[in-house]
mmCIF file of C-alpha atoms in Angstrom:
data_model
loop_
_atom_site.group_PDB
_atom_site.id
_atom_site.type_symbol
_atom_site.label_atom_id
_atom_site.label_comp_id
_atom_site.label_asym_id
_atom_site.label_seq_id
_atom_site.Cartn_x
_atom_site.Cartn_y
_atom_site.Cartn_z
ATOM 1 C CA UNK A 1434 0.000 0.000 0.000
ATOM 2 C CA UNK A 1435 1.164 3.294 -0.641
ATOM 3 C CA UNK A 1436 -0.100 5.204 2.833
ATOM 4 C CA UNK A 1437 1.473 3.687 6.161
ATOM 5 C CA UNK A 1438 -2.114 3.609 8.227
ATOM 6 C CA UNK A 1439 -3.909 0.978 6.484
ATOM 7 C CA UNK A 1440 -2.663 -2.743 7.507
ATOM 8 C CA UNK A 1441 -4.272 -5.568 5.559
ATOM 9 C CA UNK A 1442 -3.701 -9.693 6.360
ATOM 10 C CA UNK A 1443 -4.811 -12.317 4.312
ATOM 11 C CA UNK A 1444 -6.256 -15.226 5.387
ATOM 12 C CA UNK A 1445 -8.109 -18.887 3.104
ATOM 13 C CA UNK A 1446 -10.999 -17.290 4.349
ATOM 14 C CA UNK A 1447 -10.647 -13.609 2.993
ATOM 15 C CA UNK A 1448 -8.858 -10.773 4.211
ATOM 16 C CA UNK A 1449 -8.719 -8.039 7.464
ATOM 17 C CA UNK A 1450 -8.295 -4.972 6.892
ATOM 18 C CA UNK A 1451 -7.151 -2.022 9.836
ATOM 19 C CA UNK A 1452 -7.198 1.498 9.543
ATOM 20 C CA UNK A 1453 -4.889 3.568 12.046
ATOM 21 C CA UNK A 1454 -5.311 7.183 12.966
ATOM 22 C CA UNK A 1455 -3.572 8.399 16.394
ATOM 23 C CA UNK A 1456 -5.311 5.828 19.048
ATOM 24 C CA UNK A 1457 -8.372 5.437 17.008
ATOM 25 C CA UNK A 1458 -8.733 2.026 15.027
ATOM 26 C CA UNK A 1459 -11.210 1.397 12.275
ATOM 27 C CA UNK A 1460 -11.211 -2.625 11.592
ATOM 28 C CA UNK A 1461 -13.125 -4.478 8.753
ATOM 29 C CA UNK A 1462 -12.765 -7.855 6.501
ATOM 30 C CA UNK A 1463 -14.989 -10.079 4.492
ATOM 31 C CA UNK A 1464 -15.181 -12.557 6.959
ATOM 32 C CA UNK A 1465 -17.094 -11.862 10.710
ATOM 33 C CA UNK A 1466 -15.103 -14.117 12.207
ATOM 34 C CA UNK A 1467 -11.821 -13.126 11.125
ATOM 35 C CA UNK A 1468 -13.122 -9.504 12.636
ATOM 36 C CA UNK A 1469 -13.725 -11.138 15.839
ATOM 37 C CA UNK A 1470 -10.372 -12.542 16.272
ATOM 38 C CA UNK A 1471 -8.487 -9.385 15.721
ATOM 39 C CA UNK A 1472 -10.603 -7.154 18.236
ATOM 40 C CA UNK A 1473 -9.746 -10.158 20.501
ATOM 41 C CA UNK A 1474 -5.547 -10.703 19.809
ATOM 42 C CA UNK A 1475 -5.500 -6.488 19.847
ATOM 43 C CA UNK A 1476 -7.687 -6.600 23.304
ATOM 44 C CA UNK A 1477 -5.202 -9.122 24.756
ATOM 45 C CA UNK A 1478 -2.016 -6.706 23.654
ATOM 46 C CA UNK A 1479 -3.585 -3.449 24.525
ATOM 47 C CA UNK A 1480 -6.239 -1.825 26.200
ATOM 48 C CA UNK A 1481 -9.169 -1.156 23.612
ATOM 49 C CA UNK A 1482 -12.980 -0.366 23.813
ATOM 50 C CA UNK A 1483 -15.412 -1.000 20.678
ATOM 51 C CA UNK A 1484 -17.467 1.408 20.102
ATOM 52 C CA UNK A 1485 -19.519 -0.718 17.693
ATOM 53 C CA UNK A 1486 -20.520 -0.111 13.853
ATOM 54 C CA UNK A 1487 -18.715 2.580 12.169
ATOM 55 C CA UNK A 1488 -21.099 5.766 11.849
ATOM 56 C CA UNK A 1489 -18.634 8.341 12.253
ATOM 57 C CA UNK A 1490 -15.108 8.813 11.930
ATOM 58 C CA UNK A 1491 -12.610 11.765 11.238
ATOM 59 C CA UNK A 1492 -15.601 14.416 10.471
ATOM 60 C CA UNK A 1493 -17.274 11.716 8.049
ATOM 61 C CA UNK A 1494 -20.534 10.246 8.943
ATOM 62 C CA UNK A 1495 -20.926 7.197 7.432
ATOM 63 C CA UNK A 1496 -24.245 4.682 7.069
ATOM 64 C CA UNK A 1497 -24.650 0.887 6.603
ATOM 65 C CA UNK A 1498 -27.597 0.019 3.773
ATOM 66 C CA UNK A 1499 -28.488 -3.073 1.402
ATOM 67 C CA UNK A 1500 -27.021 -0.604 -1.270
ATOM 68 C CA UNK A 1501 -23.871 -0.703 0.349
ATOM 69 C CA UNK A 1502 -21.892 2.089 2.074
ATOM 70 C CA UNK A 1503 -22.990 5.808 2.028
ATOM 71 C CA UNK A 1504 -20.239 8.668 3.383
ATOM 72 C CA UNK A 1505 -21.181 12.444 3.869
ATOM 73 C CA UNK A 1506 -19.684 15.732 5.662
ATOM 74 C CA UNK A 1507 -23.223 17.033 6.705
ATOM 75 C CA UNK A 1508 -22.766 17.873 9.828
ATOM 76 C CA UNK A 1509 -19.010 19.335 8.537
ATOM 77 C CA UNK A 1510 -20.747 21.567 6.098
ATOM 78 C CA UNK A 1511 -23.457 22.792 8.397
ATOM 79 C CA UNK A 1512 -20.546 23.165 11.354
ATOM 80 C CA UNK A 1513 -18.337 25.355 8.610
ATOM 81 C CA UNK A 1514 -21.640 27.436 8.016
ATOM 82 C CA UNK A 1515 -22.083 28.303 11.395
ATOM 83 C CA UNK A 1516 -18.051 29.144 11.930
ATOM 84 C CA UNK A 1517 -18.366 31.551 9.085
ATOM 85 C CA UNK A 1518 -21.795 33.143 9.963
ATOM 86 C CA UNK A 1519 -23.068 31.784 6.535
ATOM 87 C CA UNK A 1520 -26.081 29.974 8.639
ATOM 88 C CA UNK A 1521 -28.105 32.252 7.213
ATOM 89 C CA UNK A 1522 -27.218 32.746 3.572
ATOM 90 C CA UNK A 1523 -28.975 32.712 0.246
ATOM 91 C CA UNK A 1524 -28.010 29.154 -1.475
ATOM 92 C CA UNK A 1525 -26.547 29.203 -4.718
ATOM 93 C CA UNK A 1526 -27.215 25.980 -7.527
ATOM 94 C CA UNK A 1527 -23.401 26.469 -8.738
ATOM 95 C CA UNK A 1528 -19.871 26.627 -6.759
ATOM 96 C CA UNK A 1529 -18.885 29.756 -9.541
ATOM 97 C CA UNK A 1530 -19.776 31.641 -12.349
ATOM 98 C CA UNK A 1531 -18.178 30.047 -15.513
ATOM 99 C CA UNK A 1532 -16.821 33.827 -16.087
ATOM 100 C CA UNK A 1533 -15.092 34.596 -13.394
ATOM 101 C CA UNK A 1534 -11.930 35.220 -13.339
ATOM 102 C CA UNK A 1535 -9.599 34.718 -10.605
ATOM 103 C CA UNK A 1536 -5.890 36.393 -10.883
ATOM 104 C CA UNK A 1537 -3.323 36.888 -8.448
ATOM 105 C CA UNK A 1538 -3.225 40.156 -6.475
ATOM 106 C CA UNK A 1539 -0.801 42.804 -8.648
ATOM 107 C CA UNK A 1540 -0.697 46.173 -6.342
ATOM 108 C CA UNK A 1541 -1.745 49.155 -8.241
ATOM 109 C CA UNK A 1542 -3.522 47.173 -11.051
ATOM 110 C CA UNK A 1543 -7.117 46.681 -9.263
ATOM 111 C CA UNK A 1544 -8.345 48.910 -6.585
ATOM 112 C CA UNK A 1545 -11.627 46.181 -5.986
ATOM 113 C CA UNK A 1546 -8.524 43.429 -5.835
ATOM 114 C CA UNK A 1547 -8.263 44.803 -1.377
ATOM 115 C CA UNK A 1548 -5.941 42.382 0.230
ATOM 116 C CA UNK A 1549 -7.752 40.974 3.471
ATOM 117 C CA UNK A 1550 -6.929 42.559 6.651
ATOM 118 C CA UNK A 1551 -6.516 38.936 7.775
ATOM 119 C CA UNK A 1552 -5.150 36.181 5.398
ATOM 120 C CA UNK A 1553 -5.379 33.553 7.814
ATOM 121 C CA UNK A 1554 -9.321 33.533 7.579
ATOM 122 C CA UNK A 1555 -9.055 33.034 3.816
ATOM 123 C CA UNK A 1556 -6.326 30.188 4.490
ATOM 124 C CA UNK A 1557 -8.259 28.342 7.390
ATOM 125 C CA UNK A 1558 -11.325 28.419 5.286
ATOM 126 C CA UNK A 1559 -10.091 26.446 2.090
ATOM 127 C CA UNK A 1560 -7.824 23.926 4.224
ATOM 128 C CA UNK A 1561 -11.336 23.043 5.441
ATOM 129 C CA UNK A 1562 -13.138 23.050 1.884
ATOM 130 C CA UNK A 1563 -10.586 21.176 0.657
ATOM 131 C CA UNK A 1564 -10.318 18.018 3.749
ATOM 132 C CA UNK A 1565 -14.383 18.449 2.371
ATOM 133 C CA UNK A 1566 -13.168 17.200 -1.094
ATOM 134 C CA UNK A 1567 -12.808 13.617 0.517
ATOM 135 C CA UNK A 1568 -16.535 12.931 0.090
ATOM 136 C CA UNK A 1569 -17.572 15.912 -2.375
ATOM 137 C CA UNK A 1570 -16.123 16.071 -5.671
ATOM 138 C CA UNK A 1571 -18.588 18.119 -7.594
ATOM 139 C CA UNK A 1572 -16.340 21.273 -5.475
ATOM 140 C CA UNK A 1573 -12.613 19.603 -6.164
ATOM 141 C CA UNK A 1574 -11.981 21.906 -9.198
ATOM 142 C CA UNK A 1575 -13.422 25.556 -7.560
ATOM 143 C CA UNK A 1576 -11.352 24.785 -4.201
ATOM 144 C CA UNK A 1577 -7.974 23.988 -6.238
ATOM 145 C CA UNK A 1578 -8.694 27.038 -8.299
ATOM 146 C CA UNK A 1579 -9.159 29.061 -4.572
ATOM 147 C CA UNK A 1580 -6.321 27.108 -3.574
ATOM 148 C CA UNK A 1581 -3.994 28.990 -5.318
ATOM 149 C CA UNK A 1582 -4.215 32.271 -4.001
ATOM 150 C CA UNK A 1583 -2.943 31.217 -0.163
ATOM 151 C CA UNK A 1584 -0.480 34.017 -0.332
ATOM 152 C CA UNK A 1585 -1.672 36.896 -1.215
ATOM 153 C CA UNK A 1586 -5.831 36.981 -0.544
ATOM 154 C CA UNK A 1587 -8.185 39.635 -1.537
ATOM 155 C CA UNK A 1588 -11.627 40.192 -1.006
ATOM 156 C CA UNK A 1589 -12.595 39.074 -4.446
ATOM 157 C CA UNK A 1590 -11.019 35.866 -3.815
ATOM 158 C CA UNK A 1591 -13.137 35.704 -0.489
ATOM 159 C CA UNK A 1592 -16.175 36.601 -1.902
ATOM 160 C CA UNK A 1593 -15.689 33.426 -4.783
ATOM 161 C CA UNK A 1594 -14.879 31.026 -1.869
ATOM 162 C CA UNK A 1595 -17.782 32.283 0.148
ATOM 163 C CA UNK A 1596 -20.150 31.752 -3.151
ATOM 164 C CA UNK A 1597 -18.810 28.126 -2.505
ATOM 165 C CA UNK A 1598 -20.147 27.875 0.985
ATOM 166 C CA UNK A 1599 -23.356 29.362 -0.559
ATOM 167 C CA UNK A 1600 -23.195 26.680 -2.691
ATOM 168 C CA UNK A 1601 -23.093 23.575 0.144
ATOM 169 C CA UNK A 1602 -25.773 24.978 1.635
ATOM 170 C CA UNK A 1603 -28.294 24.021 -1.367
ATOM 171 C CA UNK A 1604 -27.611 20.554 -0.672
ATOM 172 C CA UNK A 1605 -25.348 19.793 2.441
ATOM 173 C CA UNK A 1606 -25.608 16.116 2.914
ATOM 174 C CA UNK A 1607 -24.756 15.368 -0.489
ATOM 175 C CA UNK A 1608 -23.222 11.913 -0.469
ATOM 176 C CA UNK A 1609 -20.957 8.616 -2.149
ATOM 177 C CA UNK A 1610 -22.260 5.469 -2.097
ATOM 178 C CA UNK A 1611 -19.844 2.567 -1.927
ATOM 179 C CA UNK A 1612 -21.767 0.359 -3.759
ATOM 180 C CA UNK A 1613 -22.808 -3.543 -2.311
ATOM 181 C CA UNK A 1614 -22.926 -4.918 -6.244
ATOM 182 C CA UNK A 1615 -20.163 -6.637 -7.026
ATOM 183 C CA UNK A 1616 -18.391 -5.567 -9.827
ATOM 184 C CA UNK A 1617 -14.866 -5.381 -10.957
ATOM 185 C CA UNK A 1618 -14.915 -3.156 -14.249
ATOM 186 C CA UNK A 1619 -12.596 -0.200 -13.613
ATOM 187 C CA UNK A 1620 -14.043 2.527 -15.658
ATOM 188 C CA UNK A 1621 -11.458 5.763 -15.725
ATOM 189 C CA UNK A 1622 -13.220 9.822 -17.047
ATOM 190 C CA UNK A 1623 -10.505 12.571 -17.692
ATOM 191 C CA UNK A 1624 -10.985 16.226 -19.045
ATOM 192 C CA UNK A 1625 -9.271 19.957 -18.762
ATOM 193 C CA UNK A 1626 -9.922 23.475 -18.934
ATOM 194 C CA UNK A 1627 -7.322 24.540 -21.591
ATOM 195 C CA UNK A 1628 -5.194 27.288 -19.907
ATOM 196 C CA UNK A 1629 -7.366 28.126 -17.039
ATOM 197 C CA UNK A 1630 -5.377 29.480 -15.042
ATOM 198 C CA UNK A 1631 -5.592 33.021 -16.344
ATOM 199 C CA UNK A 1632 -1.983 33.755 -14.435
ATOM 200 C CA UNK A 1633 -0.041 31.228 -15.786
ATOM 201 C CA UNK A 1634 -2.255 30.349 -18.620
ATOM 202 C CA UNK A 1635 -1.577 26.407 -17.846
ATOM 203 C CA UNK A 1636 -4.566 23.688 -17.591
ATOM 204 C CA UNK A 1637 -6.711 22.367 -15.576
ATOM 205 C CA UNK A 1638 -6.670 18.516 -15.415
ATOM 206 C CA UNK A 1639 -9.344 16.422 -13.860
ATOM 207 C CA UNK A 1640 -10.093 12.848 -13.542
ATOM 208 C CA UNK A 1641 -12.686 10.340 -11.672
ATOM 209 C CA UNK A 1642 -11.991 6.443 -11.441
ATOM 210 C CA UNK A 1643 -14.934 4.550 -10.348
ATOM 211 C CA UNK A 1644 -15.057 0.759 -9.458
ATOM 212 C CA UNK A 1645 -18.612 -0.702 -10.315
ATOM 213 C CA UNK A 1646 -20.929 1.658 -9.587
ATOM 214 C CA UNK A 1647 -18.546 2.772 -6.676
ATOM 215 C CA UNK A 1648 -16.203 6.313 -6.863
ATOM 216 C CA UNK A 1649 -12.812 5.635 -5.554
ATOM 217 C CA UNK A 1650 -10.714 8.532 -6.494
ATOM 218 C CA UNK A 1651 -10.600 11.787 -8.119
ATOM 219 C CA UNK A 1652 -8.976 14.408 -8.447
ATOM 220 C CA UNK A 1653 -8.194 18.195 -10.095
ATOM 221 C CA UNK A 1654 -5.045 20.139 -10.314
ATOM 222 C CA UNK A 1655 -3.509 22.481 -12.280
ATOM 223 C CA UNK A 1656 -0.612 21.347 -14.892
ATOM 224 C CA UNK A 1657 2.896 21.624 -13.715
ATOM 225 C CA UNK A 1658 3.903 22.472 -17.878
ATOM 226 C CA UNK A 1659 2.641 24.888 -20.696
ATOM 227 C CA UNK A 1660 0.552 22.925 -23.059
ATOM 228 C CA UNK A 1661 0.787 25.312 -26.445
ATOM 229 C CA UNK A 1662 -2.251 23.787 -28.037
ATOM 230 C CA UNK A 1663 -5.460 22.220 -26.512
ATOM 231 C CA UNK A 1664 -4.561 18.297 -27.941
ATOM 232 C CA UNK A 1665 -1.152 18.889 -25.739
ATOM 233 C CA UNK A 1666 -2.983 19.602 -22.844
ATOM 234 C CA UNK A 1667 -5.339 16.692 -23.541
ATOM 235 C CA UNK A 1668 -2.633 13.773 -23.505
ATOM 236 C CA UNK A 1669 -0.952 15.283 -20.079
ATOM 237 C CA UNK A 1670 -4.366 14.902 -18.474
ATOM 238 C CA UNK A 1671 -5.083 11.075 -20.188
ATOM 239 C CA UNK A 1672 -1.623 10.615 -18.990
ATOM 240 C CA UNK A 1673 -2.239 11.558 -15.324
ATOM 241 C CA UNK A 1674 -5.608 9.692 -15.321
ATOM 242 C CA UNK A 1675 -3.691 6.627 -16.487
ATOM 243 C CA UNK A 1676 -1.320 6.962 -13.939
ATOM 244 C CA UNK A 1677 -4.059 7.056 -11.801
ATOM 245 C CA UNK A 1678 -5.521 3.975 -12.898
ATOM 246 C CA UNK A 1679 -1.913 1.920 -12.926
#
């Protein structure tokens, strides 16, 4: 595995899979009794308490169905709400207008482009809109866009990120389903916004990998190089989606 908290153990029966984060422990398998073991051989080496079925975990609610496994950041979204006083707002149906433009702060070439009396508000804000990403996708590529104005924040960039709050509050328990139907066809989508970034005039690639009917991974970021013509930029996102998929 490529992340040092997961643990997995095979067994003829199927396999046991353990999830570490600090002293909290998140333990699943496709056998029960294989489950049953392991809370017993950890309970005999250390001190533990089972709390039960998982429902939530790290800000993620999660839920148990015939359908199979749904995940949301309700409560999260409704939480970040309140933090920023955006209880109250008017919803909007989109994260951002498809013409706005978001540039880097230039003094002298904007008087609406303020810089914020306090950057760390800006900052604190998108590190939580983007741990939100884990379990809503639809706002990966407006909080990568946001993302890259950390240093140097102005209102205008505030006012965009705040449009995205606006936007969670339409629908705030929007959710992924892990699906229960079995299913092993890895299907891979990819696309870009030709030189989006109106700075550096690189592009925008995206892809989503799903497994069945289940999402698994996503993801949008900016290109690291120039792509001079719109079929360039096209293979350096199929490339990074293929990656993905390897």
């Amino acid at each position: 595995m490529h992340d040092y908290s997961p643990f997995s153990k095979h067994f003829d029966d199927g396999i046991i899979l353990i999830l570490v984060y600090v002293d909290d422990l998140l333990i699943t398998g496709s056998f029960k009794s294989g489950i049953k073991e392991t809370k017993e051989f950890l309970h005999s080496k250390f001190k533990i308490k089972d709390l039960g079925l998982l429902k939530y975990f790290l800000r993620i609610e999660v839920a148990c169905s015939k359908r199979g496994i749904v995940m949301k950041q309700r409560k999260y979204v409704l939480d970040l709400l309140f933090e920023t006083r955006m209880s109250g707002c008017r919803p909007l149906t989109i994260p951002m207008a498809s013409n706005l433009r978001l540039t880097a702060y230039e003094e002298g070439r904007n008087k609406k482009e303020e810089l914020l009396k306090d950057p760390g508000e800006y900052r604190r804000l998108i590190g939580k809109l983007i741990y939100l990403t884990m379990t809503r996708p639809d706002i990966s590529f407006f909080v990568q866009s946001l993302s890259q104005f950390m240093q140097t924040p102005t209102k205008v960039h505030m006012a965009a990120a705040k449009n995205v709050l606006r936007y969670l509050k339409n629908n705030p328990g929007l959710r992924i389903l892990l699906s229960s139907r079995h299913s092993t066809t890895l299907r891979c989508f990819c696309d870009l916004d030709w030189a989006a970034c109106h700075t550096t005039r690189r592009s925008i690639s995206d892809y989503l990998l799903k497994i069945g009917d289940s999402l698994i991974s996503w993801k949008a970021k900016k290109q690291e190089i120039f792509s001079k013509s719109s079929a360039e930029a096209e293979y350096r996102a199929l490339s990074v989606a293929v990656s993905e998929v390897i």
